[in-house]
Short mmCIF file of C-alpha atoms in Angstrom, two decimals:
data_model
loop_
_atom_site.label_atom_id
_atom_site.label_comp_id
_atom_site.label_asym_id
_atom_site.label_seq_id
_atom_site.Cartn_x
_atom_site.Cartn_y
_atom_site.Cartn_z
CA MET A 28 3.99 4.47 -11.53
CA SER A 29 1.48 7.19 -10.18
CA ARG A 30 3.10 10.27 -9.33
CA LEU A 31 1.10 10.96 -6.20
CA GLN A 32 1.22 8.14 -3.92
CA VAL A 33 -1.02 8.63 -0.55
CA VAL A 34 -0.39 6.20 2.10
CA SER A 35 -2.85 5.48 4.70
CA GLY A 36 -3.32 2.39 7.45
CA LYS A 37 -4.57 1.78 10.97
CA GLY A 38 -2.84 4.08 13.68
CA GLY A 39 0.09 1.81 14.70
CA THR A 40 0.60 0.22 11.69
CA GLY A 41 3.96 2.75 10.84
CA LYS A 42 2.02 4.39 7.75
CA THR A 43 4.51 7.35 8.19
CA THR A 44 7.53 5.23 8.08
CA VAL A 45 6.25 3.32 5.13
CA ALA A 46 5.41 6.84 3.30
CA ALA A 47 9.08 7.78 4.35
CA ALA A 48 10.78 5.12 2.64
CA LEU A 49 8.82 4.81 -0.45
CA ALA A 50 9.49 8.55 -0.96
CA LEU A 51 13.27 7.22 -0.74
CA ALA A 52 12.68 4.67 -3.07
CA LEU A 53 11.13 6.76 -5.49
CA ALA A 54 13.79 9.26 -5.50
CA THR A 55 16.52 6.51 -6.27
CA GLU A 56 18.61 6.91 -9.64
CA GLY A 57 18.20 10.98 -9.54
CA LYS A 58 14.37 11.67 -9.41
CA ARG A 59 13.35 14.02 -7.07
CA ALA A 60 10.08 13.10 -4.29
CA LEU A 61 8.21 15.58 -2.27
CA LEU A 62 6.98 13.75 0.86
CA VAL A 63 3.78 15.67 2.30
CA GLU A 64 2.46 15.66 6.02
CA VAL A 65 -1.15 16.89 6.72
CA GLU A 66 -1.86 15.74 10.27
CA GLY A 67 0.84 18.14 11.82
CA ARG A 68 2.60 15.48 13.77
CA GLN A 69 6.07 16.19 12.54
CA GLY A 70 6.57 12.18 12.30
CA ILE A 71 8.61 12.88 9.04
CA ALA A 72 10.92 15.20 10.64
CA GLN A 73 11.62 12.65 13.33
CA LEU A 74 12.18 9.93 11.10
CA PHE A 75 15.05 11.85 9.27
CA GLU A 76 15.96 13.24 12.32
CA THR A 77 15.75 16.68 11.60
CA GLU A 78 14.21 19.67 13.21
CA ALA A 79 10.47 20.53 13.07
CA LEU A 80 9.39 21.07 9.34
CA PRO A 81 7.90 24.57 8.34
CA TYR A 82 5.53 25.17 6.09
CA GLU A 83 7.83 25.36 2.95
CA GLU A 84 9.38 22.59 1.05
CA ARG A 85 12.76 21.78 2.26
CA LYS A 86 15.23 18.91 1.28
CA ILE A 87 15.72 16.51 3.76
CA ALA A 88 17.41 13.51 2.20
CA VAL A 89 19.23 12.47 -0.67
CA ALA A 90 18.47 9.20 -1.94
CA PRO A 91 20.84 6.34 -3.27
CA GLY A 92 21.94 7.21 -7.29
CA GLY A 93 21.62 11.47 -6.53
CA GLY A 94 18.11 11.78 -5.79
CA GLU A 95 16.65 13.94 -3.59
CA VAL A 96 13.61 13.90 -0.95
CA TYR A 97 11.85 17.17 -0.25
CA ALA A 98 9.10 17.17 2.81
CA LEU A 99 6.61 19.86 3.59
CA ALA A 100 4.15 19.84 6.62
CA ILE A 101 0.62 21.54 5.33
CA ASP A 102 -0.18 24.01 8.07
CA PRO A 103 -4.05 24.57 7.08
CA GLU A 104 -4.10 28.20 8.03
CA LEU A 105 -1.28 28.82 5.98
CA ALA A 106 -2.39 26.96 3.17
CA LEU A 107 -5.74 28.91 3.48
CA LEU A 108 -3.83 32.44 3.09
CA ASP A 109 -2.38 30.82 -0.06
CA TYR A 110 -5.77 30.17 -1.34
CA LEU A 111 -7.10 33.44 -0.29
CA GLN A 112 -4.44 35.19 -1.94
CA MET A 113 -4.41 33.03 -5.12
CA PHE A 114 -8.12 33.71 -5.77
CA TYR A 115 -8.80 36.80 -4.14
CA LYS A 116 -5.47 38.61 -3.76
CA LEU A 117 -6.29 39.63 -0.47
CA GLY A 118 -2.63 40.34 0.54
CA GLY A 119 -2.25 41.86 4.08
CA ALA A 120 -5.60 41.55 4.60
CA GLY A 121 -5.51 37.72 4.96
CA ARG A 122 -2.57 38.36 7.35
CA ALA A 123 -5.44 40.54 9.14
CA LEU A 124 -8.07 37.23 8.86
CA LYS A 125 -5.30 35.17 10.46
CA LYS A 126 -4.91 37.63 13.54
CA LEU A 127 -8.55 38.02 14.18
CA GLY A 128 -9.07 34.01 14.40
CA ALA A 129 -11.15 34.10 11.15
CA ILE A 130 -9.21 31.54 9.46
CA ASP A 131 -9.19 29.14 12.52
CA PHE A 132 -13.05 29.81 12.45
CA ALA A 133 -13.35 28.89 8.72
CA THR A 134 -11.39 25.42 9.31
CA THR A 135 -13.21 24.49 12.19
CA ILE A 136 -17.11 25.08 10.90
CA ALA A 137 -16.47 23.70 7.62
CA PRO A 138 -13.86 20.87 7.95
CA GLY A 139 -14.45 19.66 4.05
CA LEU A 140 -12.67 23.10 3.56
CA ARG A 141 -10.01 22.15 5.35
CA ASP A 142 -9.29 18.68 3.45
CA VAL A 143 -9.28 20.46 0.06
CA LEU A 144 -6.77 23.00 1.64
CA LEU A 145 -4.77 19.79 2.58
CA THR A 146 -5.06 17.60 -0.86
CA GLY A 147 -4.97 20.68 -2.78
CA LYS A 148 -1.65 21.83 -1.79
CA ALA A 149 -0.40 18.00 -2.94
CA CYS A 150 -2.15 17.92 -6.33
CA GLU A 151 -0.40 21.55 -6.89
CA ALA A 152 2.64 19.83 -6.17
CA VAL A 153 1.84 17.07 -8.66
CA ARG A 154 1.09 19.60 -11.12
CA ARG A 155 3.71 21.67 -10.77
CA LYS A 156 6.03 22.42 -13.89
CA GLU A 157 9.61 24.33 -13.99
CA LYS A 158 9.98 26.88 -16.65
CA SER A 159 11.54 24.31 -18.75
CA GLY A 160 8.52 22.39 -19.14
CA ARG A 161 9.70 19.37 -16.71
CA PHE A 162 7.76 18.50 -13.20
CA THR A 163 9.02 20.19 -10.08
CA TYR A 164 8.58 16.83 -8.61
CA ASP A 165 8.73 13.32 -10.02
CA TYR A 166 6.64 11.82 -7.22
CA VAL A 167 4.88 13.50 -4.68
CA VAL A 168 4.21 10.86 -1.68
CA MET A 169 1.40 11.94 1.01
CA ASP A 170 1.43 10.62 4.58
CA ALA A 171 -2.45 10.64 4.76
CA PRO A 172 -4.75 10.28 7.66
CA PRO A 173 -5.46 6.75 9.12
CA THR A 174 -7.69 4.06 7.09
CA GLY A 175 -10.81 5.05 8.84
CA ARG A 176 -10.92 8.62 7.68
CA ILE A 177 -8.93 8.37 4.02
CA THR A 178 -12.04 8.09 1.98
CA ARG A 179 -13.35 11.15 3.29
CA PHE A 180 -10.52 13.11 3.54
CA LEU A 181 -9.56 12.29 -0.32
CA ASN A 182 -13.30 12.56 -1.58
CA VAL A 183 -13.28 16.27 -1.07
CA ASN A 184 -15.75 16.89 -3.89
CA ASP A 185 -18.53 15.40 -1.63
CA GLU A 186 -17.33 17.30 1.35
CA VAL A 187 -17.88 20.73 -0.09
CA ALA A 188 -20.82 20.27 -1.98
CA GLY A 189 -22.84 21.69 1.09
CA LEU A 190 -20.48 24.77 1.15
CA ALA A 191 -20.51 25.94 -2.68
CA LYS A 192 -22.05 24.95 -5.75
CA ILE A 193 -20.28 26.99 -7.66
CA GLY A 194 -17.06 29.77 -7.39
CA PRO A 195 -13.45 29.19 -6.71
CA ILE A 196 -13.89 26.72 -4.19
CA HIS A 197 -15.97 24.37 -5.93
CA ASN A 198 -13.77 24.75 -8.79
CA GLN A 199 -10.67 23.71 -6.67
CA ALA A 200 -12.57 21.05 -5.64
CA GLN A 201 -13.34 19.83 -8.98
CA ALA A 202 -9.46 20.44 -10.19
CA VAL A 203 -8.05 18.38 -7.28
CA MET A 204 -10.77 15.37 -7.79
CA ARG A 205 -9.79 15.37 -11.43
CA VAL A 206 -6.03 14.37 -10.28
CA LEU A 207 -7.12 12.08 -7.03
CA LYS A 208 -9.43 9.98 -9.40
CA SER A 209 -7.13 9.93 -12.06
CA PRO A 210 -4.37 7.30 -13.32
CA GLU A 211 -1.81 9.71 -11.48
CA THR A 212 -3.15 9.00 -8.11
CA ALA A 213 -2.71 5.68 -6.16
CA VAL A 214 -3.90 5.07 -2.53
CA HIS A 215 -1.90 2.54 -0.71
CA LEU A 216 -2.79 0.96 2.67
CA VAL A 217 -0.51 -0.03 5.34
CA THR A 218 -1.20 -3.01 7.99
CA LEU A 219 0.20 -5.65 10.54
CA LEU A 220 -0.50 -9.07 10.09
CA GLU A 221 -3.34 -8.74 13.20
CA GLU A 222 -7.00 -9.11 12.95
CA MET A 223 -8.19 -5.45 13.72
CA PRO A 224 -5.34 -3.68 10.97
CA VAL A 225 -6.25 -6.44 8.53
CA GLN A 226 -10.07 -6.14 9.11
CA GLU A 227 -9.96 -2.17 8.64
CA THR A 228 -7.70 -2.17 5.47
CA ALA A 229 -10.35 -4.57 4.06
CA ASP A 230 -13.10 -2.21 4.91
CA GLY A 231 -10.72 0.76 3.93
CA ILE A 232 -10.22 -0.99 0.65
CA ALA A 233 -13.94 -1.53 0.07
CA GLU A 234 -15.12 2.24 0.86
CA LEU A 235 -11.97 3.62 -1.95
CA ARG A 236 -13.46 1.15 -4.24
CA ALA A 237 -17.14 2.37 -3.88
CA ALA A 238 -15.77 6.02 -4.20
CA LYS A 239 -14.22 5.00 -7.16
CA LEU A 240 -10.97 6.20 -6.14
CA PRO A 241 -7.57 4.53 -7.10
CA VAL A 242 -6.46 1.96 -4.48
CA GLY A 243 -3.09 0.88 -5.10
CA ARG A 244 -1.15 -1.69 -3.23
CA VAL A 245 -1.29 -3.10 0.21
CA ILE A 246 2.15 -3.11 2.30
CA VAL A 247 2.20 -5.78 5.43
CA ASN A 248 4.63 -3.71 7.88
CA MET A 249 6.76 -5.10 10.78
CA VAL A 250 6.55 -8.64 9.53
CA ARG A 251 8.58 -11.20 11.82
CA PRO A 252 10.63 -13.57 10.44
CA ALA A 253 9.34 -17.30 9.99
CA LEU A 254 11.12 -19.37 12.41
CA LEU A 255 9.20 -22.98 11.68
CA ASP A 256 7.34 -23.78 8.60
CA ASP A 257 4.30 -26.25 8.67
CA VAL A 258 6.56 -28.95 8.38
CA ASP A 259 8.51 -28.14 11.47
CA LEU A 260 5.80 -27.29 13.55
CA GLU A 261 4.03 -30.83 12.79
CA LEU A 262 7.12 -32.50 13.91
CA ALA A 263 7.20 -30.68 16.88
CA LYS A 264 4.03 -31.31 17.59
CA ALA A 265 4.39 -35.09 17.14
CA ALA A 266 7.93 -35.61 18.54
CA PRO A 267 7.94 -37.17 21.90
CA ARG A 268 9.45 -35.63 24.70
CA SER A 269 12.54 -37.90 25.18
CA ALA A 270 13.25 -37.52 21.56
CA ILE A 271 13.55 -33.73 21.95
CA ALA A 272 15.72 -34.28 24.99
CA LYS A 273 17.94 -36.23 23.12
CA SER A 274 18.22 -34.00 20.53
CA LEU A 275 19.09 -30.78 22.90
CA SER A 276 21.61 -33.41 24.72
CA SER A 277 23.24 -34.23 21.61
CA ALA A 278 23.73 -30.53 20.74
CA GLY A 279 25.58 -30.15 24.08
CA LEU A 280 22.84 -28.54 26.26
CA GLY A 281 23.15 -31.39 29.45
CA GLY A 282 21.63 -34.33 30.14
CA ALA A 283 18.20 -35.99 28.50
CA ARG A 284 17.57 -38.24 31.89
CA ARG A 285 15.04 -36.93 33.90
CA GLY A 286 16.14 -33.77 35.84
CA GLY A 287 19.17 -33.26 33.32
CA LEU A 288 19.30 -29.64 31.80
CA ALA A 289 18.29 -31.00 28.67
CA GLU A 290 15.19 -32.62 30.06
CA ARG A 291 14.21 -29.65 32.02
CA LEU A 292 14.38 -27.50 28.90
CA VAL A 293 11.60 -29.64 26.70
CA ASP A 294 8.69 -27.90 28.56
CA PRO A 295 9.96 -24.43 27.74
CA LEU A 296 10.93 -25.18 24.48
CA LEU A 297 7.46 -26.50 23.67
CA GLN A 298 5.31 -23.61 25.30
CA GLN A 299 7.62 -21.39 22.72
CA ALA A 300 6.52 -23.50 19.94
CA GLY A 301 3.24 -23.70 20.97
CA GLU A 302 2.74 -19.83 21.19
CA TYR A 303 4.78 -19.69 18.08
CA ALA A 304 2.26 -21.93 16.12
CA GLU A 305 -0.65 -19.81 17.48
CA ARG A 306 0.96 -16.87 16.03
CA TYR A 307 1.84 -18.28 12.37
CA THR A 308 -1.82 -19.66 12.02
CA LEU A 309 -3.12 -16.47 12.93
CA GLU A 310 -0.67 -14.40 10.63
CA THR A 311 -1.52 -17.04 7.84
CA GLU A 312 -4.83 -16.34 8.33
CA GLN A 313 -4.85 -12.77 7.97
CA ARG A 314 -2.40 -13.12 5.08
CA SER A 315 -4.99 -14.98 2.91
CA VAL A 316 -7.71 -12.09 3.82
CA LEU A 317 -5.17 -9.62 2.07
CA VAL A 318 -4.39 -11.69 -0.68
CA GLU A 319 -8.31 -12.00 -1.11
CA GLN A 320 -8.35 -8.11 -1.66
CA ASP A 321 -7.02 -8.84 -4.81
CA LEU A 322 -4.24 -6.21 -4.82
CA PRO A 323 -0.50 -6.42 -5.04
CA LEU A 324 0.68 -7.44 -1.57
CA HIS A 325 4.46 -5.95 -0.27
CA GLU A 326 6.07 -6.72 2.90
CA LEU A 327 8.55 -5.29 4.87
CA PRO A 328 10.29 -6.95 8.11
CA LEU A 329 10.22 -6.16 11.75
CA LEU A 330 13.81 -4.31 12.21
CA ALA A 331 15.22 -6.14 15.12
CA GLU A 332 17.56 -3.25 16.30
CA GLY A 333 14.68 -0.43 15.95
CA LEU A 334 14.28 1.72 13.23
CA ASP A 335 16.83 4.66 12.46
CA LEU A 336 17.73 6.32 9.60
CA ALA A 337 19.78 3.50 8.12
CA GLY A 338 16.83 1.49 8.92
CA LEU A 339 14.62 3.74 6.73
CA TYR A 340 16.92 3.73 3.98
CA GLU A 341 16.96 -0.10 4.24
CA LEU A 342 13.30 -0.30 3.90
CA ALA A 343 13.58 1.93 1.19
CA ALA A 344 15.67 -0.57 -0.65
CA LEU A 345 13.35 -3.51 -0.21
CA LEU A 346 10.23 -1.28 -1.41
CA ARG A 347 12.57 -0.58 -4.79
CA LYS A 348 13.63 -4.64 -4.71
CA GLN A 349 9.77 -5.43 -4.74
CA GLY A 350 8.88 -3.18 -7.19
CA MET A 351 7.39 -0.03 -5.62
CA SER A 352 9.35 2.24 -7.92
#
């Protein structure tokens, strides 16, 4: 299993939820995982029902078997201060630059630099070791930008090509790309069984492959339970109204004759069956598109009672059962 797990997906697909569940799954049985947020939305804090994350690595959960999940919300300005201190030893001068707005100015006029800082922080956590020689984190999970921006975000080497040909920024970008394009990294895409998210997922996979970035798996989120299969749907279409009414009546739902309760239930029931058949056909078609991407495919259910912390652990257990750990 790759040590850097990057999770992307179209907005609304639940990529942050999947990233959090994956971190829990990977931390099971005594492992240590770092969950990294790069978009400044504090989505991780909300999922784990904790206060807003500062720019520091903080333990936010204990996984089954004694593992630990840490979280980090990366602030680009503070990351740039770290960078300036690391390479230029600016110290107090770096803080003065922040007060003058120079850091915000730098990351605004050079957005590629911002991506180098964000990805670089995650890659540093992947490579970091303790004095004993053991990696500080067994896994780093990044809640990354949406699918439409993920290739450009990760392809930081191209992003900084116009900024610096040599020097610390160039070297940092090269070091980051060595991690991102290696087997240490896997980029997973989260989608729903709907046309737009599936198309964006297929496009994202093509872009990642063209950039030679390591595509991992596809996770279909919020899958609704299958109530009827193909055979049941065909039977529902072919069954005469009178037979359906009699079946409802025999189940104790009123009379089957015209005007009886069972007979009046037939039309609403057939309408629901038709709507379900339409959705079932659409989801089957979209699942086929995902299968054509030739990647491992995982599915997580729509939690009927909504997502809370217990639901997050439930999703983590399902990911482990499906081999994503």
